[in-house]
Amino acid sequence: MEKKDEKMLIDREEMVLKGKVEVVGNLIAAKLSGGNIEFFSFGEYFEANPLLEMIEPHAHLKNQIWSDGIIHSFLTSNDITLKIKMTAYNNTLVYHIQNLSPMRINLKMRGSLSTFSWFNPDFRDKIAEMANVHFNFHDGILEGSYGGSYFICVTSNGSMTADIKGSYAIYEIKSNLLPRESFSFAVLGDSSREKVITYSKTVLNNSRMVEDMKKKWIKDIISKIPRLNTTKPEYLLLWKYMWYIILANRATVWNNPALKKPFTMPSKFALRHQWLWDSSLHAIVLSLYDVKMAEEELLNLFEAQKLDGRIPHEIFLSKEFCKLFWGVDDYSPWTTQPPVLAIAVKYIMDSGGEKEFLIKAFKVLERYDEWFRKARDADKDQLMAYIDYLESGWDNAVRWDEAIRLFEKNPFKYKSKYKEIRMAPVEAVDLNCLIYIQREVLAELAEKLGLHEKAEEYIRLANETANKIMLYMWDPENRFFFDIFEENHEQIKVKSPAAFFTLYAGIASKEQAEGLVKHLLNPKEFWTEFPLPTVSADHKEYDPKGYWRGRSWINVLWFDIMD
């Protein structure tokens, strides 16, 4: 791309970024590497690596830029110059090559499409069988069907052949391009086979239509983002891009009884489910953009609540994948996640949420709090316990190591109190700070809805939890809050930023807060290059590259910044 063309893009478009190689639609996500679509996924139904690879001609990347959801690339080799564009909108991906060379070129491409398995070959055939996945090739179009509910087609204006191998297909495409002629390639998904085939022909004849719809969508969302008068000019692009990310990760799934409403995926490239605390945090952000959208973000979670009151920690797009991963015949496992939901409801309430939504939220939160008391508080002390490291949200954190070791040493001891359990029960600092806040929110909702006795009940329960946090979790010698084992209230001497949740909740006293801040600002503990690692940097197991064993996570950071 010439400098003048690049400047025109920067002047004309909302967002222009170098080094960004991803495009996303609704369920579609793809990455462009040079002239190759090296990664592709369509929800939890289909995937490819690569989706499309250029075999001939051999050309190298000269320049690439991402502009308002469209990737512009230039490939060159000797006298050959190719201009490539790729974008995704809704459930359509389009890839376009224009021959800018003075001579004819012969294009040869190959690619693949597989049943979704998170690129795990052991899962692929099993899921294909469970979901009745079929591939079919006719008239230059490769079709895929997942359970008769999700249809996909791969097509181009070149000459295409395909070889179907059960749970996946491979294909080859050839095209001869005269100077200024173009090659188009498209992937489309829909709930109807007929629609996806018909629309694919429209897209091939007018790929610019998809680009225009993408640009319009971006301009529309950017026009509605909150304006910050104090934003420095150099941060304006970052501000736009952050809003683009959360809104571009919104998704709508059809024919899924557990995901009837749109929601936000943490990532359309890796984390395609709806998670409990992720969506709660997304709703907090969305309440600043569109309160109805924020309400909508939580509705699937409300509907997913089980008869006993538990809200599951994740909702899969694919029931088959959930069954293979968790061993349950459902869209959700048996775990929950950090109860951030009440905080999201509070933000929505303060942003003018509808009364109907608040009534529903109160009922859901009340049942959820009752479930915690019945299912995560065996000693009935109003301190709730995590019994599985994955429901903590902190997955493989160092703070669970001893609890896992104790469970593995004597699992029957703990299974007598909890049916489903994978570590000795831990009454965690952050969990109980969130329970305290949940009860405060329930009290406020109850008052707002005229339920005065309920409000008093939840104020009493909140205070009881706060008092127990102060009684058992504070270590005056170390001036720090520690997790405790449920069975004996022994402190687990692992310093983690969970302690700082007491500041967010307003539980810590002034003197305790001063002690915590000293730990927070100590570069040998938590004030590292990327602050707030998930375990203190002076711990022997600290690993700044370890998943939850020393990395910094934005969700944990948010609670501590908001203290």
C-alpha positions as a printed Julia matrix, in Angstrom:
563×3 Matrix{Float64}:
   0.0     0.0     0.0
   1.4     3.35   -1.02
   1.87    6.0     1.67
  -0.68    8.29    0.03
  -3.29    5.5    -0.02
  -2.59    4.74    3.63
  -3.0     8.41    4.56
  -6.32    8.55    2.68
  -7.57    5.59    4.74
  -6.47    7.21    8.0
  -8.18   10.48    7.07
 -11.37    8.81    5.84
 -12.04    5.92    8.23
 -12.95    5.71   11.92
 -10.18    3.26   12.87
  -6.99    2.33   11.04
  -4.57   -0.13   12.63
  -1.32   -1.74   11.57
  -0.52   -5.3    12.59
  -4.13   -6.36   13.14
  -4.92   -9.52   11.16
  -8.34  -10.53   12.53
 -11.86   -9.95   11.27
 -15.08  -11.03   12.96
 -18.74  -11.19   12.12
 -21.52  -12.72   14.19
 -20.33  -16.33   14.55
 -17.5   -15.96   12.04
 -13.88  -15.25   12.99
 -10.86  -15.34   10.66
  -7.19  -14.36   10.54
  -5.3   -13.28    7.43
  -1.58  -14.03    7.18
  -0.15  -12.61    3.98
  -2.48  -14.03    1.35
  -3.64  -16.95    3.5
  -6.7   -17.27    5.71
  -4.79  -19.23    8.31
  -7.56  -19.5    10.9
 -11.34  -19.69   10.66
 -14.17  -20.62   12.99
 -17.94  -20.5    12.79
 -19.17  -20.61   16.37
 -18.64  -24.04   17.88
 -19.77  -25.75   14.71
 -17.05  -25.49   12.05
 -13.36  -24.54   11.95
 -10.4   -24.48    9.57
  -6.64  -24.13    9.74
  -6.03  -23.01    7.07
  -9.29  -22.06    5.43
  -7.46  -20.82    2.33
  -3.79  -21.02    1.37
  -2.17  -19.49   -1.72
   0.01  -22.08   -3.46
   0.67  -20.11   -6.64
   1.95  -17.55   -7.34
   4.66  -17.27   -4.7
   4.44  -13.74   -3.34
   5.42  -12.01   -0.13
   3.58   -9.45    1.95
   4.57   -5.87    1.18
   2.07   -4.03    3.35
  -1.06   -4.71    5.38
  -3.48   -2.49    7.24
  -6.79   -3.01    9.06
  -9.36   -0.3     8.4
 -12.88   -0.3     9.86
 -13.11   -4.08    9.92
 -11.51   -4.63    6.51
  -7.97   -5.94    6.01
  -6.1    -4.47    3.03
  -2.97   -6.37    1.94
  -0.52   -6.03   -0.92
   1.53   -9.04   -2.07
   4.4    -8.72   -4.53
   6.91  -10.92   -6.33
   9.0    -9.75   -9.3
   6.42   -8.25  -11.69
   3.43   -9.58   -9.75
   1.31   -7.32   -7.53
  -1.85   -8.56   -5.82
  -4.28   -6.49   -3.79
  -6.17   -8.5    -1.17
  -9.13   -7.48    0.95
 -10.92   -9.53    3.6
 -13.82   -8.69    5.88
 -16.62  -10.34    7.82
 -20.1    -9.08    8.49
 -22.87  -10.96   10.27
 -22.36  -14.6     9.17
 -20.47  -13.86    5.96
 -16.73  -13.81    5.26
 -15.47  -12.39    1.96
 -11.94  -12.56    0.56
 -11.04  -10.71   -2.62
  -7.89  -10.69   -4.78
  -7.34   -8.16   -7.55
  -4.54   -8.65  -10.07
  -2.62   -5.35  -10.32
   0.1    -6.96  -12.44
   0.59   -6.12  -16.13
   0.22   -9.8   -17.07
  -2.12  -12.74  -16.56
  -1.53  -14.75  -13.38
  -2.56  -18.28  -12.52
  -3.95  -18.58   -9.01
  -3.87  -21.89   -7.2
  -5.42  -22.08   -3.73
  -6.18  -24.89   -1.32
  -8.01  -25.09    1.97
 -10.04  -27.14    4.4
 -13.16  -27.1     6.55
 -13.68  -29.3     9.61
 -16.2   -30.08   12.28
 -15.46  -27.85   15.27
 -13.29  -29.61   17.84
 -11.08  -26.78   19.13
  -8.54  -28.33   16.74
  -8.54  -31.53   18.8
  -8.52  -34.46   16.33
  -9.71  -36.83   19.06
 -12.89  -34.78   19.48
 -13.59  -34.07   15.81
 -14.94  -37.45   14.73
 -16.87  -37.88   17.98
 -18.6   -34.51   17.66
 -19.32  -35.1    13.98
 -21.09  -38.32   14.9
 -22.91  -36.85   17.92
 -24.11  -33.77   16.01
 -24.78  -35.57   12.73
 -22.37  -33.36   10.77
 -22.38  -33.8     7.01
 -20.38  -32.27    4.15
 -21.51  -32.17    0.54
 -19.94  -30.77   -2.63
 -21.84  -29.87   -5.79
 -21.8   -27.19   -8.48
 -18.6   -25.67   -7.11
 -20.02  -25.2    -3.59
 -18.88  -27.01   -0.45
 -21.71  -27.33    2.07
 -21.63  -28.3     5.73
 -24.53  -29.13    8.03
 -24.28  -29.31   11.85
 -27.23  -31.09   13.42
 -29.58  -29.81   10.73
 -29.55  -26.39   12.45
 -26.31  -24.71   11.34
 -25.45  -24.6     7.66
 -22.29  -23.3     6.05
 -21.07  -23.02    2.48
 -17.68  -22.29    0.91
 -17.72  -20.92   -2.61
 -15.69  -18.87   -5.1
 -15.74  -17.58   -8.65
 -12.85  -19.9    -9.51
 -12.79  -23.56  -10.47
 -13.2   -25.59   -7.27
 -12.79  -29.29   -6.49
 -13.26  -30.95   -3.1
 -12.57  -34.22   -1.31
 -14.84  -35.06    1.63
 -13.33  -37.18    4.4
 -16.12  -37.73    6.92
 -15.73  -35.06    9.6
 -13.78  -32.68    7.34
 -13.23  -31.68    3.73
 -10.27  -30.4     1.72
 -10.51  -28.42   -1.5
  -8.52  -26.78   -4.27
  -9.41  -23.68   -6.29
  -7.85  -22.44   -9.55
  -8.39  -19.15  -11.31
  -6.75  -17.31  -14.21
  -6.73  -13.55  -13.73
  -6.08  -11.01  -16.45
  -4.78   -7.58  -15.4
  -7.35   -5.8   -13.14
  -9.49   -8.96  -12.9
 -10.52  -10.28   -9.49
 -10.93  -13.54   -7.63
 -13.6   -13.79   -4.94
 -13.98  -16.34   -2.17
 -16.76  -16.44    0.41
 -17.92  -18.43    3.41
 -21.48  -18.03    4.64
 -23.48  -19.49    7.52
 -27.2   -19.55    8.26
 -30.04  -21.53    9.81
 -31.33  -22.46    6.35
 -29.46  -24.35    3.63
 -31.5   -22.65    0.92
 -30.77  -19.17    2.26
 -27.05  -19.75    2.56
 -26.77  -21.08   -1.01
 -28.86  -18.28   -2.49
 -27.05  -15.53   -0.59
 -23.64  -16.94   -1.53
 -24.36  -16.18   -5.19
 -25.32  -12.6    -4.33
 -22.14  -12.11   -2.32
 -19.86  -13.46   -5.06
 -21.4   -11.06   -7.55
 -21.07   -8.1    -5.2
 -18.47   -8.58   -2.46
 -18.32   -4.79   -2.04
 -21.82   -4.99   -0.54
 -20.46   -6.84    2.51
 -17.66   -4.29    2.92
 -20.14   -1.42    2.82
 -22.37   -3.05    5.44
 -19.37   -3.58    7.71
 -18.26    0.04    7.39
 -21.77    1.3     8.09
 -22.04   -0.91   11.18
 -18.77    0.45   12.55
 -19.72    4.06   11.89
 -23.05    3.48   13.63
 -21.53    1.97   16.78
 -18.76    4.58   16.99
 -21.32    7.39   16.71
 -23.02    6.11   19.89
 -20.04    5.55   22.18
 -19.74    7.79   25.25
 -17.76   10.94   24.6
 -15.1    11.81   27.13
 -14.14   15.47   27.02
 -10.98   14.75   28.98
  -9.72   12.08   26.59
  -6.29   12.94   25.24
  -6.18   12.96   21.42
  -3.57   10.19   21.37
  -5.99    7.92   23.27
  -9.0     8.54   21.03
  -8.21    5.62   18.7
  -7.76    3.31   21.7
 -11.08    4.5    23.14
 -12.88    3.72   19.86
 -11.12    0.39   19.48
 -12.03   -0.8    22.98
 -15.71   -0.15   22.26
 -15.37   -1.83   18.88
 -13.95   -4.96   20.55
 -16.76   -5.45   23.05
 -19.48   -4.69   20.5
 -17.88   -6.81   17.77
 -17.8    -9.74   20.2
 -21.58   -9.65   20.58
 -23.18  -12.76   19.08
 -26.59  -14.19   18.3
 -27.08  -17.96   18.18
 -30.14  -19.63   16.74
 -31.77  -22.96   17.64
 -30.03  -23.01   21.02
 -32.47  -23.29   23.95
 -29.84  -22.0    26.39
 -28.78  -18.94   24.36
 -31.95  -17.25   23.2
 -30.65  -13.69   23.56
 -27.57  -11.94   22.14
 -24.51  -12.0    24.38
 -20.82  -11.07   24.36
 -18.14  -13.68   23.77
 -14.85  -12.94   25.54
 -13.18  -13.86   22.23
 -14.56  -15.17   18.96
 -11.19  -16.82   18.36
 -10.81  -18.79   21.57
 -13.59  -18.23   24.13
 -16.87  -18.59   22.29
 -19.19  -19.47   25.18
 -21.13  -17.21   27.48
 -19.47  -17.08   30.9
 -21.16  -15.91   34.09
 -18.65  -13.42   35.42
 -17.43  -12.37   31.97
 -20.94  -11.42   30.88
 -21.56   -9.67   34.19
 -18.49   -7.52   33.56
 -19.55   -6.99   29.94
 -22.96   -5.79   31.16
 -21.26   -3.26   33.45
 -19.47   -1.78   30.43
 -22.54   -1.98   28.19
 -24.62   -0.1    30.78
 -22.54    2.95   29.81
 -23.42    2.45   26.13
 -26.97    1.1    25.96
 -28.8     0.02   29.11
 -31.17   -2.24   27.13
 -28.18   -4.03   25.65
 -26.75   -4.42   29.16
 -30.03   -5.95   30.36
 -30.05   -8.27   27.35
 -26.51   -9.42   28.18
 -27.77  -10.96   31.43
 -31.01  -12.55   30.24
 -29.44  -15.83   29.09
 -27.87  -16.15   32.54
 -31.25  -15.57   34.17
 -32.84  -18.21   31.95
 -29.98  -20.65   32.56
 -30.63  -20.65   36.32
 -31.28  -24.2    37.47
 -34.23  -25.35   39.56
 -32.08  -25.33   42.71
 -31.09  -21.68   42.1
 -27.58  -22.21   40.77
 -26.46  -20.09   37.83
 -23.97  -22.13   35.77
 -20.52  -20.78   35.12
 -20.67  -21.13   31.34
 -23.12  -21.83   28.53
 -21.79  -23.66   25.49
 -22.92  -23.07   21.93
 -22.53  -26.78   21.28
 -24.18  -29.27   23.63
 -21.95  -31.95   22.14
 -18.78  -30.09   23.04
 -20.02  -29.51   26.6
 -20.72  -33.22   26.94
 -17.21  -34.17   25.81
 -15.52  -31.49   27.93
 -17.54  -31.81   31.16
 -19.24  -35.19   30.81
 -22.74  -33.72   31.23
 -25.59  -33.95   28.72
 -26.37  -30.24   28.87
 -25.23  -26.86   27.59
 -23.7   -26.06   31.01
 -21.59  -27.86   33.63
 -22.42  -28.25   37.34
 -20.22  -25.36   38.52
 -20.91  -21.66   39.07
 -18.53  -18.68   38.87
 -17.67  -15.58   40.95
 -21.02  -13.88   41.71
 -20.39  -10.58   39.92
 -23.95  -10.65   38.57
 -25.34   -8.46   41.35
 -22.79   -5.73   40.61
 -23.9    -5.74   36.96
 -27.53   -5.45   38.07
 -26.58   -2.52   40.31
 -24.94   -0.71   37.36
 -28.03   -1.31   35.23
 -30.31   -0.11   38.04
 -28.26    3.07   38.42
 -28.35    3.6    34.63
 -32.15    3.56   34.5
 -32.9    -0.13   34.02
 -36.53   -1.08   33.47
 -38.6    -2.06   36.51
 -39.6    -5.33   34.83
 -35.92   -6.23   34.48
 -35.19   -5.3    38.11
 -38.07   -7.47   39.36
 -36.7   -10.41   37.38
 -33.17   -9.68   38.6
 -34.28   -9.65   42.23
 -35.96  -13.05   41.9
 -32.91  -14.54   40.18
 -30.43  -13.1    42.69
 -32.52  -14.17   45.66
 -32.65  -17.78   44.44
 -28.93  -17.62   43.68
 -28.1   -16.41   47.19
 -30.29  -19.15   48.67
 -28.44  -21.72   46.55
 -25.09  -20.52   47.88
 -26.34  -20.97   51.45
 -27.57  -24.5    50.73
 -24.85  -25.74   48.37
 -21.65  -23.86   49.25
 -21.83  -23.32   53.03
 -21.63  -26.69   54.76
 -20.68  -25.15   58.12
 -23.5   -22.56   57.92
 -21.29  -19.62   58.92
 -22.42  -17.32   56.05
 -18.99  -17.65   54.44
 -19.4   -19.39   51.09
 -16.84  -21.85   49.73
 -15.42  -22.73   46.35
 -15.28  -26.5    45.88
 -13.85  -26.53   42.37
 -10.97  -24.4    41.1
 -12.73  -23.82   37.77
 -15.77  -22.23   39.42
 -13.49  -19.72   41.13
 -12.7   -18.0    37.83
  -9.04  -18.22   38.88
  -8.63  -21.7    37.33
  -5.11  -22.98   38.16
  -4.16  -20.23   40.64
  -1.51  -20.92   43.28
  -4.06  -20.15   46.0
  -5.79  -23.5    45.26
  -2.69  -25.73   45.26
  -2.95  -26.85   48.88
  -6.72  -27.35   48.65
  -6.29  -29.59   45.62
  -3.53  -31.55   47.37
  -5.71  -32.12   50.45
  -8.61  -33.32   48.33
  -6.48  -35.72   46.31
  -5.06  -37.12   49.55
  -8.52  -37.94   50.97
 -11.36  -37.3    48.47
 -13.96  -39.31   50.42
 -13.61  -36.97   53.39
 -14.85  -34.03   51.33
 -17.35  -35.88   49.16
 -19.36  -36.6    52.29
 -20.31  -32.9    52.38
 -20.31  -32.0    48.69
 -21.35  -34.35   45.9
 -19.41  -32.64   43.13
 -16.04  -31.48   44.45
 -12.43  -31.33   43.23
 -10.63  -29.52   46.04
 -10.95  -29.04   49.78
 -13.59  -26.31   50.28
 -12.04  -22.84   50.43
 -13.88  -19.85   51.88
 -12.26  -17.36   49.52
 -11.81  -13.67   50.27
 -13.04  -12.43   46.89
 -15.99  -14.83   46.8
 -17.29  -13.61   50.14
 -16.71   -9.96   49.32
 -18.88  -10.54   46.24
 -21.49  -12.35   48.36
 -21.51   -9.35   50.71
 -22.08   -6.99   47.77
 -24.73   -9.31   46.31
 -26.67   -9.09   49.57
 -26.33   -5.31   49.68
 -27.7    -5.14   46.13
 -30.54   -7.5    47.06
 -31.38   -5.22   49.99
 -31.39   -2.15   47.73
 -33.54   -3.91   45.12
 -35.95   -5.07   47.82
 -36.36   -1.51   49.11
 -36.89   -0.24   45.57
 -39.58   -2.88   45.03
 -41.27   -2.21   48.39
 -40.1    -5.47   50.02
 -38.93   -3.92   53.3
 -38.67   -7.12   55.35
 -36.57   -8.72   52.62
 -34.32   -5.67   52.61
 -33.72   -6.03   56.35
 -33.0    -9.76   55.94
 -30.31   -9.16   53.33
 -28.72   -6.32   55.29
 -28.44   -8.73   58.23
 -26.94  -11.48   56.05
 -24.5    -9.03   54.43
 -23.29   -7.81   57.81
 -22.86  -11.37   59.05
 -20.66  -12.21   56.05
 -18.61   -9.01   56.49
 -18.08   -9.72   60.19
 -16.87  -13.26   59.47
 -14.44  -11.98   56.82
 -12.97   -9.63   59.42
 -12.91  -12.32   62.1
 -11.29  -15.18   60.2
  -9.52  -13.8    57.12
  -7.56  -10.82   58.45
  -3.98  -11.53   59.56
  -2.87   -8.61   61.8
   0.76   -9.7    61.71
   1.02   -9.7    57.9
  -1.65   -6.99   57.58
  -3.34   -8.97   54.83
  -6.58  -10.88   54.13
  -6.14  -14.59   53.35
  -8.45  -17.33   52.08
  -9.38  -19.92   54.7
 -10.27  -23.61   54.67
 -13.92  -24.19   55.44
 -13.27  -27.21   57.68
 -11.18  -25.4    60.32
 -10.92  -21.73   59.22
  -7.15  -22.09   58.93
  -5.68  -19.31   56.8
  -4.04  -20.27   53.49
  -0.9   -18.16   53.49
  -0.86  -17.31   49.8
  -0.97  -13.59   49.07
  -3.23  -12.84   46.12
  -5.06   -9.71   44.89
  -8.27  -11.32   46.17
  -7.4    -9.52   49.42
  -7.96   -6.15   47.74
 -11.61   -7.04   47.04
 -12.19   -6.03   50.67
 -11.38   -2.48   49.58
 -13.84   -2.63   46.68
 -16.54   -4.02   48.97
 -15.84   -1.38   51.63
 -15.28   -4.04   54.28
 -11.67   -3.24   55.25
 -11.16   -0.65   57.97
  -8.99    2.41   57.39
  -6.06    0.8    59.21
  -6.46   -2.44   57.25
  -6.68   -0.49   54.0
  -3.39    1.26   54.78
  -1.71   -2.1    55.34
  -3.14   -3.5    52.11
  -1.97   -0.49   50.1
   1.61   -1.08   51.28
   1.43   -4.61   49.87
  -0.21   -3.31   46.7
   2.52   -0.75   46.0
   5.41   -3.05   46.86
   7.25   -3.95   43.6
   8.36   -7.22   45.2
   4.73   -8.22   45.72
   2.01   -6.67   43.54
   3.4    -3.5    41.94
   5.16   -5.45   39.19
   5.78   -4.36   35.59
   2.19   -5.4    34.89
   0.58   -4.69   38.28
  -1.62   -7.04   40.27
  -0.27  -10.49   39.37
  -2.57  -13.29   40.52
  -0.06  -14.29   43.18
   2.46  -12.13   45.0
   5.76  -11.88   43.12
   7.66  -13.03   46.21
   5.91  -16.42   46.2
   8.05  -19.35   45.07
   5.4   -20.4    42.51
   5.1   -16.94   40.94
   5.27  -17.14   37.15
   4.49  -13.92   35.22
   3.72  -16.03   32.14
   1.68  -18.62   34.03
  -2.03  -18.68   33.24
  -3.46  -17.77   36.69
  -0.13  -18.3    38.43
   1.34  -14.82   38.06
  -0.2   -13.13   35.06
  -2.19   -9.92   35.45
  -5.88  -10.18   34.51
  -7.98   -7.17   33.59
 -11.06   -8.37   35.49
  -9.1    -8.63   38.76
  -7.36   -5.35   37.97
 -10.73   -3.63   37.47
 -11.93   -4.46   40.98
  -8.73   -3.1    42.46
  -8.69    0.06   40.33
 -12.29    0.73   41.35
 -11.43    0.47   45.08
